[in-house]
Coordinates of N, CA and C in Angstrom, one line a residue:
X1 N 16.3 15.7 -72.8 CA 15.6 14.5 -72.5 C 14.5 14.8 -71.4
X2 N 14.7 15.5 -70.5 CA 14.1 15.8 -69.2 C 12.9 17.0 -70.0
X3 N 13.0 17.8 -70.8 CA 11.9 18.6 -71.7 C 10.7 17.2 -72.0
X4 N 11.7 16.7 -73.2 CA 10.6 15.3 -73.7 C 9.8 15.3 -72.7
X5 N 10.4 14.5 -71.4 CA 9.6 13.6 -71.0 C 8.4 14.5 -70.0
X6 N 8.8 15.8 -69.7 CA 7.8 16.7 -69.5 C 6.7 17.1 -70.2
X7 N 6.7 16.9 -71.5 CA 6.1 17.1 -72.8 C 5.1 15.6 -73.0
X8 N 5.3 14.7 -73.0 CA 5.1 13.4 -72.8 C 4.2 13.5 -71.6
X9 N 4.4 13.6 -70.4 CA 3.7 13.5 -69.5 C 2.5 14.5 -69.8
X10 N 3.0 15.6 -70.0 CA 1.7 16.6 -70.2 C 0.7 16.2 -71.0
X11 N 0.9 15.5 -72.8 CA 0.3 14.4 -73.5 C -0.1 13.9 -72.8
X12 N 0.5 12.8 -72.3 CA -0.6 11.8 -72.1 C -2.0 12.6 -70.8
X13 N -1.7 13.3 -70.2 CA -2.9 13.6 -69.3 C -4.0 14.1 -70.6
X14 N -3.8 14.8 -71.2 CA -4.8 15.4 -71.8 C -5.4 14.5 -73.1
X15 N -6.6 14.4 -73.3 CA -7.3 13.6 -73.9 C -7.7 14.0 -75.0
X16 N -6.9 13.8 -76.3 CA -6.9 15.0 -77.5 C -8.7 14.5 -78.3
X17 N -9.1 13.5 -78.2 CA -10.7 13.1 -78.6 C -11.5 13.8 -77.9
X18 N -11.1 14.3 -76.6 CA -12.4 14.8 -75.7 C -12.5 16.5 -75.9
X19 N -13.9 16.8 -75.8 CA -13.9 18.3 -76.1 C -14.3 18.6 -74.2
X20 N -13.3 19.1 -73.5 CA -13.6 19.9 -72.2 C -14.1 20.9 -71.5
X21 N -15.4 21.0 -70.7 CA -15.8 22.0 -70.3 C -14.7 22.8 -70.0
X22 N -15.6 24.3 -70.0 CA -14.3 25.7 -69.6 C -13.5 25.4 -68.0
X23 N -14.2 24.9 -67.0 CA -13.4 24.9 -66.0 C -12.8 23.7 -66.0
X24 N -12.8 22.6 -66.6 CA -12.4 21.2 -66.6 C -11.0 21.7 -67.3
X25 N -11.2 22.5 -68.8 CA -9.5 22.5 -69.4 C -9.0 23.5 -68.8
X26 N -9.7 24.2 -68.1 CA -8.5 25.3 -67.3 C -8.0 24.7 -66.1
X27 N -8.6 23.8 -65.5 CA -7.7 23.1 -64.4 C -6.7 22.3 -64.8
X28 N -6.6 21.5 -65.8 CA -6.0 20.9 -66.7 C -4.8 21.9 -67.4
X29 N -5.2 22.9 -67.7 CA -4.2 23.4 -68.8 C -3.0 24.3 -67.1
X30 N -3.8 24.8 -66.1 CA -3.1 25.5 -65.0 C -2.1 23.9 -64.5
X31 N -2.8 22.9 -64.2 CA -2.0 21.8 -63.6 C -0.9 21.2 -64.4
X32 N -0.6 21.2 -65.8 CA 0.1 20.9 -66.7 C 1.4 22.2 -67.2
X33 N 1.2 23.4 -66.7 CA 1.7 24.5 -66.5 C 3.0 24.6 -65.9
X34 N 4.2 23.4 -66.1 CA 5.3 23.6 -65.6 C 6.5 23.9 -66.0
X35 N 6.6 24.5 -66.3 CA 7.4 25.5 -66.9 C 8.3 26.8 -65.9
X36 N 9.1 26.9 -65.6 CA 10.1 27.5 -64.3 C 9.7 28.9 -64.4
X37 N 8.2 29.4 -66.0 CA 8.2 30.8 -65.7 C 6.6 30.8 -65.6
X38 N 5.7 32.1 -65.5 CA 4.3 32.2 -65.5 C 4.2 32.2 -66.9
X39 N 3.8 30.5 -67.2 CA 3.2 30.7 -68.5 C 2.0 31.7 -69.2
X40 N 1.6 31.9 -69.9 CA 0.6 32.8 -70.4 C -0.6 31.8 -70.9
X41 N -1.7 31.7 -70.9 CA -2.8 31.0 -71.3 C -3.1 31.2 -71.8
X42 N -3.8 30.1 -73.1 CA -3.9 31.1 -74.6 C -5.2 30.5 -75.1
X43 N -5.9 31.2 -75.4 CA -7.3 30.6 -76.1 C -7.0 30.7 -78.0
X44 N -7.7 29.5 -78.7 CA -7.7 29.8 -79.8 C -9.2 29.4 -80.4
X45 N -9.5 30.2 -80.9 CA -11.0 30.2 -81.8 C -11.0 30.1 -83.5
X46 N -11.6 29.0 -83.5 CA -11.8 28.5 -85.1 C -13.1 28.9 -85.6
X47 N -13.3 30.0 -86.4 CA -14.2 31.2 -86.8 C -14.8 30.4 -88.2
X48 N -15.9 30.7 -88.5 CA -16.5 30.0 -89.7 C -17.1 31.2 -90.6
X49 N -15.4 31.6 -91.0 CA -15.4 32.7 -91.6 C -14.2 32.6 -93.0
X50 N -14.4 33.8 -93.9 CA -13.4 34.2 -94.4 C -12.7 35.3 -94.7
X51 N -11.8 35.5 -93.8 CA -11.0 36.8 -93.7 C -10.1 37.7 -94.5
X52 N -10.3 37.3 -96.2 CA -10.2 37.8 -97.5 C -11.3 38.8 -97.4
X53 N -12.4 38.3 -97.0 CA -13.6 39.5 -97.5 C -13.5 40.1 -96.7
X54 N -13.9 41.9 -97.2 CA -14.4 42.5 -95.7 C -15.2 42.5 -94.9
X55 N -16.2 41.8 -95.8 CA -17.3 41.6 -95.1 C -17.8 40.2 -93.7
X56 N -16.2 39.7 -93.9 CA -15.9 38.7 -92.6 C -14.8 38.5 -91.6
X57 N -14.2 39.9 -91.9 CA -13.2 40.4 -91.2 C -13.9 40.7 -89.1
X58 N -12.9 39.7 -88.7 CA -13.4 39.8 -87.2 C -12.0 40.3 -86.6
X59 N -12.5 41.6 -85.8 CA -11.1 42.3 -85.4 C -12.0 43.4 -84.2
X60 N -11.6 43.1 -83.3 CA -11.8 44.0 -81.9 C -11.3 44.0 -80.7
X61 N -11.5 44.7 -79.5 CA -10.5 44.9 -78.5 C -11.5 44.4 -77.4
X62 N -10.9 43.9 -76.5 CA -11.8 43.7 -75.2 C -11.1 44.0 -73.9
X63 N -12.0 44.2 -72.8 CA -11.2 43.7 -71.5 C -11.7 43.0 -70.4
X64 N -10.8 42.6 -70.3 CA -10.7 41.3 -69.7 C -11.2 41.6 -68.0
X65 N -11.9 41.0 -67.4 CA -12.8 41.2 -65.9 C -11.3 41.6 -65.0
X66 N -10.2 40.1 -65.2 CA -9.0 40.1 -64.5 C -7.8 40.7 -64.7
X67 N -7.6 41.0 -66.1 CA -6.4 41.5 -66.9 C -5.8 40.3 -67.6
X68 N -4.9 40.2 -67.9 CA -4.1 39.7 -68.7 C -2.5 39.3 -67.8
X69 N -2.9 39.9 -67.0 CA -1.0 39.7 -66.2 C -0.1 40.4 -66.9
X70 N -0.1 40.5 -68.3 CA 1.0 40.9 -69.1 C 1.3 42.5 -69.0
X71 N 2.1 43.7 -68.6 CA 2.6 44.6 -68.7 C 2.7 45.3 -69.9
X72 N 1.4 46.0 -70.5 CA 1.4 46.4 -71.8 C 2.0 48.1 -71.8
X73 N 2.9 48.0 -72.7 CA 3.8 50.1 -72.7 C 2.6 50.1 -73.8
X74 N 2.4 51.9 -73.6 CA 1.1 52.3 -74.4 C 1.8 53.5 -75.0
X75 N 1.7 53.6 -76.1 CA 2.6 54.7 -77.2 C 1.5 55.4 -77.7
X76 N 1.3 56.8 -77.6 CA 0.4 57.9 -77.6 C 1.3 59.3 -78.6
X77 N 0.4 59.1 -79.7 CA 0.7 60.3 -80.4 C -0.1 61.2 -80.2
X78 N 0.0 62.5 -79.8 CA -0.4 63.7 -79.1 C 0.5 64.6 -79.0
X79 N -0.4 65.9 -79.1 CA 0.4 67.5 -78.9 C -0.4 67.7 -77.5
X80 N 0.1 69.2 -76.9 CA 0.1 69.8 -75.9 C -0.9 69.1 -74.8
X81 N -2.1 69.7 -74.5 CA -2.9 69.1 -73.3 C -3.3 67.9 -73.7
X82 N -3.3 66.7 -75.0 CA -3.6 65.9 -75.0 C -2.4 65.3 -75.2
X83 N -1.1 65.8 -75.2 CA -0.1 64.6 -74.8 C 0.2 64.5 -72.8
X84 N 0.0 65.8 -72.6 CA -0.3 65.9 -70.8 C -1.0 64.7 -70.1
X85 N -2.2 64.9 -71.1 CA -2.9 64.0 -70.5 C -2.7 62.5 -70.6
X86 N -2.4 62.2 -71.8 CA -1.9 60.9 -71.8 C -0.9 60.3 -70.7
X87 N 0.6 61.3 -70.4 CA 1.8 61.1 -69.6 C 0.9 61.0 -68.6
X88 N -0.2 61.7 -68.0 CA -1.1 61.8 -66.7 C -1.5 60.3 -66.4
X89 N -2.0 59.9 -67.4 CA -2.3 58.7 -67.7 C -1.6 57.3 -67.2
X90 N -0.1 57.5 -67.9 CA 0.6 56.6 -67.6 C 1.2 55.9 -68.8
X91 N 0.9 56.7 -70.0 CA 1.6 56.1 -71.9 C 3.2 56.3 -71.3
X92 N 3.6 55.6 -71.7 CA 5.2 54.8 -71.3 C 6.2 55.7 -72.8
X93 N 5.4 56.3 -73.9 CA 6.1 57.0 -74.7 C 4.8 57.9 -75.4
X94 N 5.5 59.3 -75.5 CA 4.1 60.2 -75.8 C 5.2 61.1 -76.7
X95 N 4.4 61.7 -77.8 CA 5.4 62.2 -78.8 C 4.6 62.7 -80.2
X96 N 5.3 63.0 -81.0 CA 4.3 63.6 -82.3 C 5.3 63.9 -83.0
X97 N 6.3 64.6 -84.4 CA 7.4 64.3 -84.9 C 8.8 63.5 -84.7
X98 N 8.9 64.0 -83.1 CA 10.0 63.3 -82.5 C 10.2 61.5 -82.6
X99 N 8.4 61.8 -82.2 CA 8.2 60.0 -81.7 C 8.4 59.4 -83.2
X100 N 7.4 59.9 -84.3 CA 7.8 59.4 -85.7 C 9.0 59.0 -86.1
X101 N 9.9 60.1 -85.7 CA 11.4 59.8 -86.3 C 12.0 58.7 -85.6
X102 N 11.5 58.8 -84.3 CA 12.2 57.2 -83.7 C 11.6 55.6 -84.2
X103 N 10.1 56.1 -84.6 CA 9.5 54.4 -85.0 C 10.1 54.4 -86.4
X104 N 10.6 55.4 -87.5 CA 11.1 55.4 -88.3 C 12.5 54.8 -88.5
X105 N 13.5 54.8 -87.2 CA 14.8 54.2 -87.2 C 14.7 53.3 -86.6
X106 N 13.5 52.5 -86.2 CA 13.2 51.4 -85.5 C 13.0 50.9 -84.6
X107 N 12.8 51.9 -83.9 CA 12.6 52.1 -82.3 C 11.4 52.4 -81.9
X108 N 10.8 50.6 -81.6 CA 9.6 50.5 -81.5 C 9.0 49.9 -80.1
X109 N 8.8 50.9 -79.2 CA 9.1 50.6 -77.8 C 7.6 50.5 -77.0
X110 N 6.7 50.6 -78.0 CA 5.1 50.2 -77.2 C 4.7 48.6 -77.9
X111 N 3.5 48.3 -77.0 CA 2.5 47.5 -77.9 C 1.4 47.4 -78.1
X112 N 0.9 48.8 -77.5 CA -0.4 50.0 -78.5 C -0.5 50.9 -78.5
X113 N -0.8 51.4 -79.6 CA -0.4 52.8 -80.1 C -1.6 53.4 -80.0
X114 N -1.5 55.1 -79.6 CA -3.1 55.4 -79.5 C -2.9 57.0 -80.2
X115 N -3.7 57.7 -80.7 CA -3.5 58.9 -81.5 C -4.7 59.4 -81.4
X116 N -4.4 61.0 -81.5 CA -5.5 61.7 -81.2 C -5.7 62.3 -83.0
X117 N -7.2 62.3 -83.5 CA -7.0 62.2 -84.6 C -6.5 63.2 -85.7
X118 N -6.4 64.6 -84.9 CA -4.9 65.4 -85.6 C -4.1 65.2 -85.9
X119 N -3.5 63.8 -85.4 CA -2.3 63.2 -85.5 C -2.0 62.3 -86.6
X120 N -3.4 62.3 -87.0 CA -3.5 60.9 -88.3 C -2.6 61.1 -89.6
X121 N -2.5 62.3 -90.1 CA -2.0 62.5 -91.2 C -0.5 62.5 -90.9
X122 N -0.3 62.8 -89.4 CA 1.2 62.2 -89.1 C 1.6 60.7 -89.2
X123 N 0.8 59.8 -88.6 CA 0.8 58.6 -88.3 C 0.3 57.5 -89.3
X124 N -0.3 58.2 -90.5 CA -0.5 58.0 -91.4 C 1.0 57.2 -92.6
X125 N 2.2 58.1 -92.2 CA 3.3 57.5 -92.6 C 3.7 56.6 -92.7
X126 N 3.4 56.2 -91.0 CA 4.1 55.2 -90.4 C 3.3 54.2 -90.7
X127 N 2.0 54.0 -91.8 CA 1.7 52.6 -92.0 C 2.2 51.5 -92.4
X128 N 3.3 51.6 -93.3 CA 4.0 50.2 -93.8 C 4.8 49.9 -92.4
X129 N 4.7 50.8 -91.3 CA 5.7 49.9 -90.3 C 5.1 49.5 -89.3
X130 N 3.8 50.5 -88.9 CA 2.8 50.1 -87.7 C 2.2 48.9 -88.0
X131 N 1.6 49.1 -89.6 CA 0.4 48.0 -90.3 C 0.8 46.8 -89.6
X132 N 2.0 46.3 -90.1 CA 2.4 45.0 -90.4 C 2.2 44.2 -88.8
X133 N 2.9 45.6 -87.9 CA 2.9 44.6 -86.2 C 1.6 45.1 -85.4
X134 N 0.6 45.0 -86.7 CA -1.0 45.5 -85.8 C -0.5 46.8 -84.4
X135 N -0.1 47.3 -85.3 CA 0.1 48.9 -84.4 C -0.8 49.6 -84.7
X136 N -1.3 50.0 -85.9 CA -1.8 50.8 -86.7 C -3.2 51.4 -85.5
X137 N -3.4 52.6 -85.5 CA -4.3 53.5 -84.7 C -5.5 53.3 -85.2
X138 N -6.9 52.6 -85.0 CA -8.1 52.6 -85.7 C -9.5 53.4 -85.1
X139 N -9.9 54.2 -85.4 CA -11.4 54.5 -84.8 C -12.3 53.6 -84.2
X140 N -12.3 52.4 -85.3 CA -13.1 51.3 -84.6 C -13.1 51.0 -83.7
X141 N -11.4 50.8 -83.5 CA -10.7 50.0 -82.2 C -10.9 51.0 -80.7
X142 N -11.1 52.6 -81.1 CA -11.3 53.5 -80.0 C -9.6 53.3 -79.7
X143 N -8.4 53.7 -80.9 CA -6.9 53.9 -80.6 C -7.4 55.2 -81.3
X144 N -8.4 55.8 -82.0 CA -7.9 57.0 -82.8 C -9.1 57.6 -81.6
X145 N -8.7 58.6 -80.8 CA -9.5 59.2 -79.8 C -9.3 60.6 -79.7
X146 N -10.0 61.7 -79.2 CA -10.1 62.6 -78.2 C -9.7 62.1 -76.7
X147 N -10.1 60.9 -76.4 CA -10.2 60.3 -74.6 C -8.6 59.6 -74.2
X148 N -7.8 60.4 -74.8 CA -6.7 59.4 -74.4 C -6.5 59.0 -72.6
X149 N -6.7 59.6 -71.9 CA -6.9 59.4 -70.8 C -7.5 57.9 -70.7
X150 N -8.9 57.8 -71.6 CA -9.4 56.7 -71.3 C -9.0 55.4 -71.6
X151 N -8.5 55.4 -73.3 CA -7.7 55.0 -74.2 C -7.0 53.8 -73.5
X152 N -5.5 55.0 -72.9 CA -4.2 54.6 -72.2 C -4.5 53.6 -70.8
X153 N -5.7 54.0 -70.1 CA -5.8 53.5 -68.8 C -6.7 51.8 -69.1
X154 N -6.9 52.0 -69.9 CA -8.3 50.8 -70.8 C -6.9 49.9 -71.5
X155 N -5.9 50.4 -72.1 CA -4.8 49.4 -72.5 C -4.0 48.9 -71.2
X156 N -3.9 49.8 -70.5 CA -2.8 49.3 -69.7 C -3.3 48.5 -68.1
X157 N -4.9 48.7 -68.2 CA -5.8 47.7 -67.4 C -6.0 45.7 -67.9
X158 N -5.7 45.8 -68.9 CA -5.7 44.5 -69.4 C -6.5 44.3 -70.7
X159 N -6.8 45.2 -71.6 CA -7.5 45.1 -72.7 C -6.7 44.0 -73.6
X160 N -7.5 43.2 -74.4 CA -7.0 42.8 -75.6 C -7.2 42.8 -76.8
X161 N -6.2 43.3 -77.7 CA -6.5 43.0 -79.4 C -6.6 41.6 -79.9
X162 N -7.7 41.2 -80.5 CA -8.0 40.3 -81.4 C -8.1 40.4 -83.1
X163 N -7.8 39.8 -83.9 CA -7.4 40.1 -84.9 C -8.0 38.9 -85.9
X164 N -8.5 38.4 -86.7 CA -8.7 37.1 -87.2 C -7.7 37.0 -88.4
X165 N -7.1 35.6 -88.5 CA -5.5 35.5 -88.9 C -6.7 34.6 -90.7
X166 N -5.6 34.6 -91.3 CA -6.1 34.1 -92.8 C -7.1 33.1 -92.6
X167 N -6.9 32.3 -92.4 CA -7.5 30.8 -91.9 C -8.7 31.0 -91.1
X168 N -8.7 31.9 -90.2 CA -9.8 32.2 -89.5 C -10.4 31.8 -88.2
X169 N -8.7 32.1 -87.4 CA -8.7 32.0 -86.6 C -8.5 32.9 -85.4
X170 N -8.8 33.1 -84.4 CA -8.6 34.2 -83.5 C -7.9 33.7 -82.6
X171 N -6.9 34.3 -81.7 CA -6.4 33.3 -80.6 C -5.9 34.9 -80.1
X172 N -5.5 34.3 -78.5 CA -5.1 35.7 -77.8 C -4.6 35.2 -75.9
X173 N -3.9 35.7 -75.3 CA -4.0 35.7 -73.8 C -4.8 35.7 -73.3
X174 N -5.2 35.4 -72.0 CA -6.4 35.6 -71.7 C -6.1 35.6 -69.9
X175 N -4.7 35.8 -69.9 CA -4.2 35.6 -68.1 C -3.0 34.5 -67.9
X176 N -2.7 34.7 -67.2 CA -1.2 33.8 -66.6 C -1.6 32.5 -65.7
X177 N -0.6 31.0 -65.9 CA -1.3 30.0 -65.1 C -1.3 30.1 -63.9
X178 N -0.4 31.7 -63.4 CA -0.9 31.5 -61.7 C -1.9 32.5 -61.3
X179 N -2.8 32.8 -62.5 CA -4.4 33.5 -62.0 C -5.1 32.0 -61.3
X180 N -6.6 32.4 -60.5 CA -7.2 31.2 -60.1 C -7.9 30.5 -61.1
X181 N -8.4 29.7 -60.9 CA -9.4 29.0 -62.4 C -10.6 29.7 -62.2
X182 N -11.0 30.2 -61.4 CA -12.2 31.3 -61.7 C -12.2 32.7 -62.7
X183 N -10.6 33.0 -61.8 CA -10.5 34.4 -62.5 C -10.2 34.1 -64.2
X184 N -9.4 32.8 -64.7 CA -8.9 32.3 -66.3 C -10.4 32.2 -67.0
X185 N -11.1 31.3 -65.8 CA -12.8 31.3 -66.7 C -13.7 32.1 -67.1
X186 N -13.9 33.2 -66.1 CA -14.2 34.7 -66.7 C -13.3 35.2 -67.6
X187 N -12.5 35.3 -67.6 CA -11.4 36.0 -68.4 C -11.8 35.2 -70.1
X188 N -12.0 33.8 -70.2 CA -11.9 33.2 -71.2 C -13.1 33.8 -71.8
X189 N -14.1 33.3 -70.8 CA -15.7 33.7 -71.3 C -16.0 35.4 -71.7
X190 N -15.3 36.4 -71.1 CA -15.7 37.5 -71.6 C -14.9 37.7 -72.9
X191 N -13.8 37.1 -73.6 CA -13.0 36.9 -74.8 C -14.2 36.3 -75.5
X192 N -14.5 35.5 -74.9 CA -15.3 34.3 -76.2 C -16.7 35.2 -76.3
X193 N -17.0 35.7 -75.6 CA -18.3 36.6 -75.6 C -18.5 37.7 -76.6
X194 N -16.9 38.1 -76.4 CA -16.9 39.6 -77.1 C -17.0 39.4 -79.0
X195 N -15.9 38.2 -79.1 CA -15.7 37.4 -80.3 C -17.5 37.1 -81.2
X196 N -18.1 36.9 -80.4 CA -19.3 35.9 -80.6 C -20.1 37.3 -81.1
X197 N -19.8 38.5 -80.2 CA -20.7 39.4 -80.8 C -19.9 40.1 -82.1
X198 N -19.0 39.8 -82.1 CA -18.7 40.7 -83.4 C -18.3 40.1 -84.8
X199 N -19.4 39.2 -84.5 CA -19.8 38.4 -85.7 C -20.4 38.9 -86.7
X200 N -19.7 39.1 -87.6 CA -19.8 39.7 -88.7 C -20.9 39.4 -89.8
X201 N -21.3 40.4 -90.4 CA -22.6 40.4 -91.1 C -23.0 39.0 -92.5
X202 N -21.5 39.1 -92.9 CA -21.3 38.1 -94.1 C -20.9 37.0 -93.5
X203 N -20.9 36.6 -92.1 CA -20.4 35.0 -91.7 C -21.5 34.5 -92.0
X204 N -21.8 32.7 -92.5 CA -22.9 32.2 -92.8 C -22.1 30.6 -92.0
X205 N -23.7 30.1 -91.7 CA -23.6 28.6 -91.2 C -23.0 29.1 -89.8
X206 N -22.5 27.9 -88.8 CA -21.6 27.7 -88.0 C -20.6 29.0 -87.6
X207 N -20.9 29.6 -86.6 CA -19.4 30.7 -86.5 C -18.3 30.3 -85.4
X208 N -18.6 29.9 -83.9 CA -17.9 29.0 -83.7 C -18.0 27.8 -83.2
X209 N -16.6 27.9 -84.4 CA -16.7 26.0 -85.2 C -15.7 25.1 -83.7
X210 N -14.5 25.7 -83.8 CA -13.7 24.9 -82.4 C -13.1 26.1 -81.7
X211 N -12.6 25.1 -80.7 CA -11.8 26.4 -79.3 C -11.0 25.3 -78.7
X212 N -9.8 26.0 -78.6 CA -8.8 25.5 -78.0 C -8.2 26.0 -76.2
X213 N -7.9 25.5 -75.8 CA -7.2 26.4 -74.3 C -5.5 25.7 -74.5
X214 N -4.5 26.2 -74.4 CA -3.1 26.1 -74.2 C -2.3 27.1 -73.4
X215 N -1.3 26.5 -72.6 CA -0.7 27.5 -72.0 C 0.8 27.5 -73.1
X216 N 2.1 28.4 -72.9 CA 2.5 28.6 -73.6 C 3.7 27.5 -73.5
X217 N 3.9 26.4 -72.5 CA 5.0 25.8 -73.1 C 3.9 24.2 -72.9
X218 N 2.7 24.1 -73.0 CA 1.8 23.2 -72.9 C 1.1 22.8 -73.7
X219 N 0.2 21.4 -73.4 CA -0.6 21.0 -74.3 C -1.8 21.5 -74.8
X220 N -2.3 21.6 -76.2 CA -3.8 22.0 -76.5 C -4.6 21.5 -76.0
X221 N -5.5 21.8 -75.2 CA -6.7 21.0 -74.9 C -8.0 21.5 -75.3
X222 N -8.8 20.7 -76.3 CA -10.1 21.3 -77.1 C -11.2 21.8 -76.2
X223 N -11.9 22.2 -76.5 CA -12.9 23.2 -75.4 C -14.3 22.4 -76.0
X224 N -15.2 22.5 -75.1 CA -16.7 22.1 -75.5 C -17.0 23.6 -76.0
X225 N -17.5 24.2 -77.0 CA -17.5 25.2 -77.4 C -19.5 25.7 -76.4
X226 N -20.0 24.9 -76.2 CA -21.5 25.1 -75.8 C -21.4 25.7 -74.1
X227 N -19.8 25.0 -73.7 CA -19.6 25.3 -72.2 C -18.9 27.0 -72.5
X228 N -18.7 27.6 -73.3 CA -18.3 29.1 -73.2 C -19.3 30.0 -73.4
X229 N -20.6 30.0 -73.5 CA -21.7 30.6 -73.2 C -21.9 30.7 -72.1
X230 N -23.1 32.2 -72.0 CA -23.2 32.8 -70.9 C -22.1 32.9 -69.9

């Protein structure tokens, strides 16, 4: 009962008709944020796309000015001076057969994977298991590297994967409700920035269509999508 009426109260403050400047719903979405843990903040972006073609596939990494708050383990497949240098780094698991045979019995102890591209025809295996939990090592993404050094220190600084889901939607962290509202609004805006440029060559009309702010045991609150520029 005492959930409900937490849930309830959070409702009714928020005004599900009105679309909210960036600092208006992040004061709103931090002040509604009660929850006994550091909720996580979540942006969601409604893309005027379709992510069947390839040609509207939106998928890229960013980082964030503040970080993310979240504690990301970074899993590096690497042999000799470029597994060195990763451990140097700070990859929480570094490995090359060994490591395979453990993601193979299901022991899957990062949440990004980074490979140096020698490695590919190893890691190559492991796609029906990596694919599915967006593990998979990409060039694009700068996971398939020479620079693991830079890679590892770039994931575990606060970078984030974005990914566009069927529907065509992007959503992602973007910092915890006890960052300041300055540090969430940069954090939001360099997400929505990054998004906006990797707009894809076959999107036509409208690209973003809506934007959401939520924290994780809180209300949606719509975004004025005009206030996430510049």
């Amino acid at each position: 009962m005492a959930k409900n009426k937490r849930l309830a109260a959070i409702r009714a403050d928020v005004d599900s008709s009105k679309n909210y400047a960036a600092n208006e719903a992040v004061a709103l979405v931090k002040k509604n944020a009660t929850a006994k843990f550091d909720e996580t903040v979540e942006v969601a972006l409604n893309l005027g796309i379709d992510p069947r073609h390839a040609d509207q596939m939106v998928r890229g990494l960013v980082s964030l000015p503040h970080g993310t708050g979240k504690t990301i383990r970074v899993g590096v497949f690497a042999r000799g001076a470029k597994a060195e240098e990763a451990q140097a780094a700070g990859a929480d698991v570094v490995g090359a057969e060994e490591l395979a045979e453990r993601i193979q019995a299901g022991n899957i102890d990062f949440d990004r994977c980074i490979a140096t591209p020698d490695m590919m025809a190893l890691v190559g295996r492991l796609g029906k298991i990596l694919g599915p939990r967006g593990l998979m090592p990409n060039p694009r993404l700068g996971t398939v590297t020479m620079d693991v050094k830079g890679a590892v220190e770039a994931a575990k600084s606060g970078q984030v994967e974005y990914r566009a889901e069927k529907a065509g939607i992007v959503h992602a962290g973007i910092g915890k409700a006890s960052f300041s509202e300055s540090q969430l609004v940069e954090n939001l805006k360099a997400f929505v920035d990054a998004v906006q440029k990797a707009r894809p060559a076959g999107a036509k009309g409208t690209y973003l269509k809506k934007a959401a702010l939520s924290s994780t045991m809180g209300a949606g609150v719509h975004l004025d999508v005009s206030s996430l520029e510049g």
